[in-house]
C-alpha cells in the first residue's frame, strides 16, 4: 500500500529529452485539470539531466545532474525517462525500496530486470507503472493487466517499433533508402538513443517480453525472445513481397502453444514477415503501431495508434502518473506483477512458421523437380510455386506450409547448394493467411 499523501504529490522527473520535455510541458499546461483528476496538485520538484547547462529554458533551481539525490529527496513519485540499464536500474530500485511510486517508459530495463523491480515494489508496496514502454500512446498494458484479467489470452501479435515501421513503410512506398530514412526517424524523435536497438530488433524484443509476461502471467525476459531485426531486409525482399501482393513488416509475435509432448508453453519472437497487403497490419504506416490480441472469450481485439514520439509517449506517461498519484491520495495500490502461471518458453527452432523463398534458377527442364526434392527431403510441404522464365535464368518463388524453423533453414541451405540455383534472392517468413 502506498503511503497516503495529504498535500501535493511531489514528482521527480529523470530525463528531459524527447519524452521528458513533453511530460514537463503537459504537466504545466494541464496542471489545473490534473489536480482535479487526482484530488490534489502534482508538483514537479526537480528534473535530472546529464547536462543542466544545456537547458536554459528550465528554471535553474529545478535542474540537477545528480539523479540519485533527486530520487532520495522528499518525493512521492519518480518518473524515469533516461533510458538504458544503468543508472536507471539503481535509481528505480532505490525509489521503489523507499516506497516511492515509479512510472517508466524504459522497456529495455523492464525486459531485463523486471523481476528485480517488481520484487522491490512488493517489498514496500509501491506502484510500478510502465504503459509508455510498449507501443507509445496506445493503451495496451493496462488492458492486458486489468481489462483482460478475466480472460485467457492466446496470442498477441503486432507492430511495436515505430522506427523500423517508418523505415519499412518508406522503402515500400517510395523506394527510399535505409540510412536516410533511419536518420529522419531519429530526427523525429522515434529512434532510441542508440538506433541499433531499433533496427536490430532489440527494442521490439523488449516490448515482446513485456507483452508476453502480462498476457501469459509468466516471467519472460528479453533473452527468451527470438530476435531478428530489419538490417538484412533488402530492396529485393520488398520487391519480392510486392510481386506477391504482400508488404514487409517487423512483427512481435507472442503465442501460447501446447502439444501432447511438451504441454503448454509460450513462444515469443520478433522478425520481419511478409504480410498480405489486405491484412490490417499492412496498412499501418510510419511510426504507428498496431497490436492484435486474441483471447478465448473476447475473441480478436486490435489496438492502434502512435507508437513513438515525444508527445504520444508523454500521454501514456501522464496517464500512469495520474493513476499512481490517485493511488497515493487514496492510500491504495495498483496491480502487482502476475507471474503465477510460470509457463516454460519454447525454443525458437521448435516454432513452426511459413517461408517465402525467391530463387534465381537455370531455366531448364528438371530444375523444379530438384528444388522440390530438397523440400521433400526435409519434410517441408510446398503451398505455392511460381516459375517465370527469363532467357537463361528463371525466377522461382516457393511459399511453404508451416514447418519447424529448423527444417526450413536446413531446406534453404540445401537448396542454395544446388548447381541449378544461381542465387537465393530473398527468404522471409510469411504470416496472415494462405498465399
Ligand atoms: N522517444 C520515443 O518515441 C519513446 C521513448 N521511450 C523510452 O523513453 C525513454 C526516454 O527516451 P527519449 O526521451 O527518447 O530519450 P532522450 O535520449 O531524448 O532523453 C534522455 C534524457 O535522459 C537524460 N539522461 C541520460 N543519462 C542521464 C543520467 N545519467 N542522469 C540524468 N539524466 C540523464 C538526458 O540528459 C536526456 O535528457 C527511453 O527509455 C525510451 O526507450 C518509450 C517510448 C517512445
Ligand atoms: N524507438 C522506439 C520508441 C518507442 O518505443 C520506436 O521506434 O518504437
Ligand atoms: Na502504451
Coordinates of C-alpha atoms and ligand atoms in Angstrom, one line a residue:
X1 CA 0.0 0.0 0.0
X2 CA 1.5 3.4 -0.9
X3 CA 1.9 5.9 1.9
X4 CA -1.1 8.3 1.8
X5 CA -0.3 11.7 0.5
X6 CA -2.2 14.7 2.0
X7 CA -0.5 17.7 0.4
X8 CA 0.6 17.9 -3.3
X9 CA 2.0 14.7 -5.0
X10 CA 5.8 15.5 -5.3
X11 CA 7.3 14.2 -8.6
X12 CA 11.0 13.8 -9.6
X13 CA 11.5 13.7 -13.4
X14 CA 14.6 11.8 -14.5
X15 CA 15.4 12.8 -18.1
X16 CA 14.4 15.8 -20.2
X17 CA 14.8 14.5 -23.7
X18 CA 12.2 13.7 -26.4
X19 CA 9.7 12.3 -23.9
X20 CA 10.7 14.2 -20.7
X21 CA 10.3 17.6 -22.3
X22 CA 6.8 16.8 -23.4
X23 CA 5.9 15.3 -20.0
X24 CA 7.0 18.5 -18.3
X25 CA 5.2 20.7 -20.8
X26 CA 1.9 18.9 -20.5
X27 CA 2.2 18.8 -16.7
X28 CA 2.4 22.6 -16.6
X29 CA -0.2 23.2 -19.3
X30 CA -2.8 20.9 -17.7
X31 CA -1.9 21.5 -14.0
X32 CA -5.4 22.5 -13.0
X33 CA -7.2 19.6 -14.8
X34 CA -4.7 17.1 -13.4
X35 CA -5.2 18.4 -9.9
X36 CA -8.9 18.0 -10.3
X37 CA -8.5 14.4 -11.6
X38 CA -6.1 13.4 -8.8
X39 CA -7.7 15.3 -6.0
X40 CA -4.5 17.2 -5.2
X41 CA -1.9 19.1 -7.3
X42 CA 1.1 17.4 -8.9
X43 CA 4.3 19.3 -8.1
X44 CA 7.4 18.8 -10.2
X45 CA 10.2 19.1 -7.6
X46 CA 13.2 18.6 -9.9
X47 CA 14.5 17.4 -13.3
X48 CA 17.6 15.3 -13.6
X49 CA 19.6 15.7 -16.9
X50 CA 23.1 14.8 -18.0
X51 CA 24.0 18.4 -18.8
X52 CA 22.0 21.1 -16.8
X53 CA 23.8 23.9 -18.7
X54 CA 22.1 22.7 -22.0
X55 CA 18.5 23.7 -20.8
X56 CA 18.4 27.5 -20.4
X57 CA 14.6 27.2 -20.8
X58 CA 14.1 25.4 -17.5
X59 CA 14.3 27.3 -14.1
X60 CA 17.9 26.5 -12.9
X61 CA 16.6 25.5 -9.4
X62 CA 14.7 22.6 -11.0
X63 CA 17.7 21.1 -12.8
X64 CA 20.3 18.8 -11.5
X65 CA 22.8 16.3 -12.8
X66 CA 22.6 14.3 -9.6
X67 CA 19.7 12.0 -10.3
X68 CA 20.4 9.9 -7.1
X69 CA 20.0 12.9 -4.8
X70 CA 16.7 13.9 -6.5
X71 CA 15.3 10.4 -6.1
X72 CA 16.4 10.4 -2.4
X73 CA 14.8 13.8 -1.8
X74 CA 11.3 14.2 -0.3
X75 CA 9.4 12.9 -3.4
X76 CA 6.4 10.6 -3.8
X77 CA 6.8 9.6 -7.4
X78 CA 9.8 9.1 -9.7
X79 CA 9.2 9.3 -13.5
X80 CA 12.1 7.7 -15.3
X81 CA 12.8 8.9 -18.9
X82 CA 16.5 8.4 -19.1
X83 CA 16.5 5.1 -20.8
X84 CA 19.1 2.3 -20.8
X85 CA 20.0 -0.1 -17.9
X86 CA 22.3 2.0 -15.6
X87 CA 21.9 4.3 -13.8
X88 CA 18.1 3.8 -14.4
X89 CA 18.1 0.4 -12.7
X90 CA 19.8 1.5 -9.5
X91 CA 17.7 4.7 -9.3
X92 CA 14.4 2.9 -9.6
X93 CA 15.4 0.1 -7.2
X94 CA 16.3 2.8 -4.6
X95 CA 13.0 4.6 -5.3
X96 CA 10.8 1.5 -5.0
X97 CA 12.5 0.2 -1.9
X98 CA 11.9 3.5 -0.3
X99 CA 8.2 3.2 -1.1
X100 CA 8.2 5.8 -3.9
X101 CA 5.9 5.1 -6.9
X102 CA 7.7 4.7 -10.2
X103 CA 6.5 5.5 -13.7
X104 CA 8.9 4.5 -16.5
X105 CA 9.0 4.2 -20.3
X106 CA 12.1 2.0 -20.2
X107 CA 11.3 -1.3 -21.9
X108 CA 15.0 -2.3 -22.1
X109 CA 15.2 -2.1 -18.3
X110 CA 11.8 -3.9 -17.6
X111 CA 12.6 -6.7 -20.1
X112 CA 16.0 -7.4 -18.5
X113 CA 15.4 -6.6 -14.8
X114 CA 11.6 -6.7 -14.4
X115 CA 11.7 -9.4 -11.7
X116 CA 14.0 -7.4 -9.5
X117 CA 12.0 -4.2 -10.0
X118 CA 8.7 -5.9 -9.2
X119 CA 10.3 -7.5 -6.1
X120 CA 11.5 -4.1 -4.9
X121 CA 8.0 -2.7 -5.5
X122 CA 6.5 -5.5 -3.4
X123 CA 8.9 -5.0 -0.6
X124 CA 7.5 -1.6 0.1
X125 CA 4.0 -1.8 -1.5
X126 CA 5.0 0.9 -4.1
X127 CA 3.4 1.2 -7.6
X128 CA 5.4 0.3 -10.8
X129 CA 3.6 1.6 -13.9
X130 CA 5.0 1.4 -17.4
X131 CA 2.3 1.9 -20.1
X132 CA 4.6 4.1 -22.2
X133 CA 7.2 1.3 -22.5
X134 CA 5.2 -0.6 -25.2
X135 CA 3.5 0.9 -28.2
X136 CA 3.8 4.6 -27.0
X137 CA 0.5 6.2 -26.7
X138 CA -1.6 3.1 -27.2
X139 CA -3.3 2.0 -24.0
X140 CA -2.2 -1.7 -24.2
X141 CA -0.6 -2.8 -21.0
X142 CA -3.4 -1.7 -18.7
X143 CA -6.0 -3.6 -20.9
X144 CA -3.8 -6.7 -20.7
X145 CA -3.2 -6.3 -16.9
X146 CA -6.7 -5.2 -15.9
X147 CA -9.4 -5.3 -18.6
X148 CA -8.4 -8.8 -19.8
X149 CA -7.6 -10.3 -16.4
X150 CA -10.8 -12.3 -16.6
X151 CA -9.9 -13.9 -20.0
X152 CA -7.4 -16.4 -21.3
X153 CA -5.1 -14.7 -23.9
X154 CA -3.8 -17.0 -26.6
X155 CA -1.9 -14.6 -28.9
X156 CA -0.5 -11.1 -29.1
X157 CA 0.9 -10.0 -32.4
X158 CA 1.8 -6.7 -33.8
X159 CA 4.0 -3.8 -34.9
X160 CA 5.6 -2.4 -31.8
X161 CA 8.6 -0.5 -33.1
X162 CA 7.8 2.9 -34.8
X163 CA 11.3 3.4 -36.2
X164 CA 11.5 0.2 -38.2
X165 CA 7.9 0.6 -39.3
X166 CA 8.7 4.1 -40.5
X167 CA 11.7 2.7 -42.5
X168 CA 9.9 -0.3 -44.0
X169 CA 6.9 1.9 -45.0
X170 CA 9.2 4.4 -46.8
X171 CA 11.1 1.6 -48.5
X172 CA 7.8 0.1 -49.6
X173 CA 6.0 3.2 -50.8
X174 CA 8.8 5.4 -52.2
X175 CA 11.7 3.1 -52.5
X176 CA 13.5 5.4 -50.1
X177 CA 17.0 4.2 -48.8
X178 CA 17.5 2.6 -45.5
X179 CA 20.0 5.0 -43.9
X180 CA 18.4 8.3 -44.9
X181 CA 15.1 7.1 -43.5
X182 CA 16.7 6.0 -40.3
X183 CA 18.2 9.5 -39.9
X184 CA 14.8 11.0 -40.4
X185 CA 13.3 8.7 -37.8
X186 CA 16.0 9.8 -35.3
X187 CA 15.3 13.5 -36.1
X188 CA 11.6 13.0 -35.5
X189 CA 12.4 11.5 -32.0
X190 CA 11.2 8.0 -32.8
X191 CA 14.6 6.2 -32.6
X192 CA 16.3 5.1 -29.4
X193 CA 19.4 7.0 -28.3
X194 CA 21.3 4.1 -29.9
X195 CA 19.2 3.3 -33.0
X196 CA 20.7 -0.2 -33.5
X197 CA 18.3 -1.1 -30.6
X198 CA 15.5 -0.4 -33.1
X199 CA 16.9 -1.7 -36.4
X200 CA 18.3 -4.9 -34.8
X201 CA 15.0 -5.7 -33.1
X202 CA 16.2 -5.3 -29.5
X203 CA 13.6 -2.6 -28.8
X204 CA 10.8 -4.8 -30.2
X205 CA 12.1 -7.9 -28.4
X206 CA 12.0 -6.0 -25.1
X207 CA 8.4 -5.0 -25.8
X208 CA 7.5 -8.6 -26.8
X209 CA 8.9 -9.8 -23.5
X210 CA 6.8 -7.3 -21.6
X211 CA 3.6 -8.2 -23.6
X212 CA 4.2 -11.9 -23.2
X213 CA 4.8 -11.6 -19.4
X214 CA 1.5 -9.7 -19.0
X215 CA -0.5 -11.8 -21.5
X216 CA 0.5 -15.2 -20.2
X217 CA 1.1 -14.4 -16.4
X218 CA 4.7 -15.7 -16.9
X219 CA 8.1 -14.0 -16.5
X220 CA 9.5 -13.6 -20.0
X221 CA 12.7 -11.7 -20.3
X222 CA 14.5 -10.2 -23.4
X223 CA 16.8 -13.2 -23.5
X224 CA 13.8 -15.5 -24.0
X225 CA 12.7 -13.7 -27.2
X226 CA 13.9 -14.9 -30.6
X227 CA 15.0 -11.8 -32.4
X228 CA 15.9 -10.7 -36.0
X229 CA 15.9 -7.0 -37.0
X230 CA 15.4 -5.3 -40.3
X231 CA 19.1 -4.7 -41.2
X232 CA 19.0 -7.6 -43.6
X233 CA 15.8 -6.6 -45.3
X234 CA 16.8 -5.6 -48.8
X235 CA 15.1 -3.9 -51.7
X236 CA 14.9 -7.3 -53.3
X237 CA 12.8 -8.6 -50.4
X238 CA 10.5 -5.6 -50.7
X239 CA 10.2 -6.1 -54.4
X240 CA 9.6 -9.9 -54.0
X241 CA 6.8 -9.1 -51.4
X242 CA 5.2 -6.7 -53.9
X243 CA 5.1 -9.3 -56.7
X244 CA 3.0 -11.5 -54.2
X245 CA 0.8 -8.5 -53.2
X246 CA 2.5 -8.5 -49.8
X247 CA 4.3 -6.0 -47.5
X248 CA 7.2 -6.5 -45.2
X249 CA 6.7 -5.7 -41.6
X250 CA 8.7 -6.3 -38.4
X251 CA 6.3 -8.2 -36.1
X252 CA 6.4 -9.2 -32.5
X253 CA 4.5 -12.5 -32.0
X254 CA 3.7 -13.9 -28.6
X255 CA 1.9 -17.2 -28.6
X256 CA 0.5 -19.7 -26.1
X257 CA 1.3 -23.1 -27.6
X258 CA 0.5 -26.6 -26.4
X259 CA 1.2 -30.1 -27.6
X260 CA 0.9 -33.5 -26.0
X261 CA 4.7 -33.9 -25.7
X262 CA 5.6 -30.6 -24.0
X263 CA 2.3 -29.5 -22.5
X264 CA 1.6 -25.7 -22.5
X265 CA 4.4 -23.2 -23.2
X266 CA 4.9 -19.8 -24.7
X267 CA 6.8 -18.8 -27.8
X268 CA 7.9 -15.2 -28.3
X269 CA 9.6 -13.9 -31.4
X270 CA 10.4 -10.8 -33.3
X271 CA 11.4 -10.9 -37.0
X272 CA 10.4 -9.4 -40.4
X273 CA 7.5 -11.1 -42.1
X274 CA 5.7 -10.8 -45.4
X275 CA 2.0 -10.0 -44.9
X276 CA -0.8 -9.9 -47.4
X277 CA -1.4 -6.3 -48.5
X278 CA -5.1 -6.7 -47.4
X279 CA -4.1 -7.7 -43.9
X280 CA -4.9 -4.8 -41.5
X281 CA -1.3 -4.6 -40.2
X282 CA -0.1 -4.0 -43.8
X283 CA -1.8 -0.6 -43.8
X284 CA -0.1 0.5 -40.5
X285 CA 2.4 3.1 -41.8
X286 CA 5.1 5.4 -40.5
X287 CA 5.7 5.4 -36.7
X288 CA 2.2 4.0 -36.0
X289 CA 1.9 0.7 -34.1
X290 CA -0.9 -1.8 -34.0
X291 CA -1.3 -4.9 -31.9
X292 CA -3.8 -7.8 -32.2
X293 CA -4.8 -9.6 -29.1
X294 CA -6.6 -12.9 -29.3
X295 CA -8.4 -14.2 -26.2
X296 CA -10.7 -17.1 -25.6
X297 CA -13.8 -15.2 -24.6
X298 CA -13.2 -11.7 -26.1
X299 CA -12.1 -13.0 -29.5
X300 CA -10.0 -10.7 -31.6
X301 CA -9.1 -7.2 -30.3
X302 CA -7.0 -4.6 -32.1
X303 CA -5.1 -1.7 -30.6
X304 CA -3.8 1.1 -32.9
X305 CA -2.1 4.4 -32.5
X306 CA 1.2 6.4 -32.3
X307 CA 3.9 4.1 -31.0
X308 CA 6.7 6.6 -30.8
X309 CA 7.5 10.3 -30.5
X310 CA 7.6 12.8 -27.6
X311 CA 4.0 13.9 -27.2
X312 CA 2.3 10.5 -27.8
X313 CA 4.6 8.8 -25.4
X314 CA 4.1 11.6 -22.8
X315 CA 0.4 10.8 -23.0
X316 CA 1.0 7.3 -21.7
X317 CA 3.5 8.5 -19.1
X318 CA 1.0 11.1 -17.8
X319 CA -1.8 8.6 -17.7
X320 CA 0.3 6.4 -15.4
X321 CA 1.4 9.4 -13.3
X322 CA -2.2 10.3 -12.7
X323 CA -3.0 6.7 -11.8
X324 CA -0.2 6.4 -9.3
X325 CA -0.9 9.9 -7.9
X326 CA -4.5 8.9 -7.3
X327 CA -3.4 5.7 -5.6
X328 CA -1.2 7.7 -3.2
X329 CA -4.0 10.1 -2.4
X330 CA -6.3 7.2 -1.6
X331 CA -3.5 5.2 0.2
X332 CA -4.1 2.4 -2.3
X333 CA -2.0 0.4 -4.8
X334 CA -2.4 -0.7 -8.4
X335 CA -1.9 -4.1 -10.0
X336 CA 1.1 -6.1 -9.0
X337 CA 3.1 -8.5 -11.1
X338 CA 1.2 -11.6 -12.0
X339 CA 3.6 -14.4 -13.0
X340 CA 1.9 -17.3 -11.2
X341 CA 1.5 -19.4 -14.4
X342 CA 5.3 -19.7 -14.9
X343 CA 5.0 -21.3 -18.3
X344 CA 8.2 -22.5 -20.0
X345 CA 9.4 -20.7 -23.0
X346 CA 9.6 -22.8 -26.2
X347 CA 12.9 -22.7 -28.1
X348 CA 12.5 -21.0 -31.5
X349 CA 13.8 -23.9 -33.5
X350 CA 10.6 -25.8 -32.5
X351 CA 8.4 -22.9 -33.5
X352 CA 6.5 -23.5 -36.8
X353 CA 6.4 -20.8 -39.4
X354 CA 6.0 -20.5 -43.1
X355 CA 8.7 -19.3 -45.5
X356 CA 8.7 -17.4 -48.7
X357 CA 11.8 -18.2 -50.8
X358 CA 12.6 -16.5 -54.0
X359 CA 15.4 -18.1 -56.2
X360 CA 17.2 -17.3 -59.5
X361 CA 17.5 -20.7 -61.1
X362 CA 18.7 -22.1 -64.5
X363 CA 15.8 -22.2 -67.0
X364 CA 16.0 -25.9 -67.9
X365 CA 13.9 -29.0 -67.6
X366 CA 14.1 -30.8 -64.2
X367 CA 15.1 -27.8 -62.0
X368 CA 11.7 -27.5 -60.4
X369 CA 11.8 -31.2 -59.6
X370 CA 15.3 -30.9 -58.0
X371 CA 14.2 -28.0 -55.8
X372 CA 11.0 -29.8 -54.8
X373 CA 13.1 -32.9 -53.8
X374 CA 15.1 -30.9 -51.3
X375 CA 11.9 -29.6 -49.7
X376 CA 10.5 -33.2 -49.6
X377 CA 13.8 -34.5 -48.0
X378 CA 13.3 -32.0 -45.1
X379 CA 9.6 -32.9 -44.9
X380 CA 8.7 -29.3 -45.7
X381 CA 5.5 -29.1 -47.7
X382 CA 5.1 -26.6 -50.5
X383 CA 2.0 -24.4 -50.7
X384 CA 2.7 -22.4 -53.8
X385 CA 5.3 -22.4 -56.6
X386 CA 5.6 -19.8 -59.2
X387 CA 8.1 -20.0 -62.0
X388 CA 8.9 -17.4 -64.6
X389 CA 11.4 -17.9 -67.4
X390 CA 13.9 -15.1 -68.2
X391 CA 16.3 -16.1 -71.1
X392 CA 19.0 -18.3 -69.4
X393 CA 17.7 -17.7 -66.0
X394 CA 14.3 -18.2 -64.4
X395 CA 12.8 -16.9 -61.2
X396 CA 11.3 -19.4 -58.9
X397 CA 9.1 -18.5 -55.9
X398 CA 8.2 -21.0 -53.3
X399 CA 5.9 -20.5 -50.3
X400 CA 5.8 -23.3 -47.8
X401 CA 3.2 -24.6 -45.4
X402 CA 4.0 -24.5 -41.7
X403 CA 7.2 -26.3 -40.7
X404 CA 9.7 -26.1 -37.9
X405 CA 12.1 -23.2 -38.3
X406 CA 15.0 -25.6 -38.1
X407 CA 13.7 -27.7 -41.0
X408 CA 13.0 -24.5 -43.1
X409 CA 16.5 -23.2 -42.5
X410 CA 18.1 -26.5 -43.4
X411 CA 15.9 -26.6 -46.6
X412 CA 17.1 -23.2 -47.7
X413 CA 20.8 -24.1 -47.0
X414 CA 20.5 -27.3 -49.2
X415 CA 18.5 -25.5 -52.0
X416 CA 21.3 -22.9 -52.2
X417 CA 23.8 -25.7 -52.8
X418 CA 22.1 -27.0 -56.0
X419 CA 24.0 -26.2 -59.2
X420 CA 20.9 -25.1 -60.9
X421 CA 20.2 -22.4 -58.2
X422 CA 22.2 -19.3 -59.1
X423 CA 21.1 -17.1 -56.3
X424 CA 18.8 -17.1 -53.3
X425 CA 17.2 -13.7 -53.9
X426 CA 15.0 -13.5 -50.8
X427 CA 14.0 -15.6 -47.8
X428 CA 11.4 -14.3 -45.4
X429 CA 8.7 -15.8 -43.1
X430 CA 5.1 -15.2 -44.1
X431 CA 2.1 -14.6 -41.8
X432 CA -1.6 -13.8 -42.2
X433 CA -3.5 -16.2 -44.3
X434 CA -2.6 -18.6 -47.1
X435 CA -0.7 -17.1 -50.1
Ligands
LIG1 N1 11.3 8.6 -28.0 C1 10.2 7.8 -28.1 O1 9.5 7.8 -29.0 C2 10.0 6.8 -27.0 C3 10.9 6.6 -25.9 N2 10.6 5.7 -25.0 C4 11.5 5.5 -23.9 O2 11.6 6.7 -23.1 C5 12.9 6.8 -22.5 C6 13.4 8.2 -22.9 O3 13.5 8.3 -24.3 P1 13.8 9.7 -25.0 O4 13.1 10.8 -24.3 O5 13.6 9.4 -26.4 O6 15.4 9.8 -24.7 P2 16.4 11.0 -24.9 O7 17.7 10.5 -25.3 O8 15.8 12.0 -25.8 O9 16.4 11.7 -23.5 C7 17.2 11.1 -22.4 C8 17.3 12.1 -21.3 O10 17.9 11.5 -20.2 C9 18.9 12.3 -19.7 N3 20.0 11.5 -19.1 C10 20.7 10.5 -19.6 N4 21.5 9.9 -18.8 C11 21.3 10.6 -17.6 C12 21.9 10.5 -16.3 N5 22.8 9.6 -16.0 N6 21.5 11.3 -15.3 C13 20.5 12.2 -15.6 N7 19.9 12.4 -16.8 C14 20.3 11.5 -17.8 C15 19.5 13.1 -20.9 O11 20.1 14.3 -20.5 C16 18.1 13.3 -21.6 O12 17.6 14.5 -21.1 C17 13.7 5.6 -23.0 O13 13.6 4.6 -22.1 C18 13.0 5.2 -24.3 O14 13.2 3.9 -24.6 C19 9.4 4.9 -24.9 C20 8.5 5.1 -25.9 C21 8.7 6.0 -27.0
LIG2 N1 12.4 3.6 -30.5 C1 11.0 3.2 -30.2 C2 10.4 4.3 -29.5 C3 9.1 3.8 -28.8 O1 9.1 2.9 -28.0 C4 10.3 3.0 -31.5 O2 10.8 3.4 -32.6 O3 9.2 2.4 -31.5
LIG3 NA1 1.4 2.0 -24.4

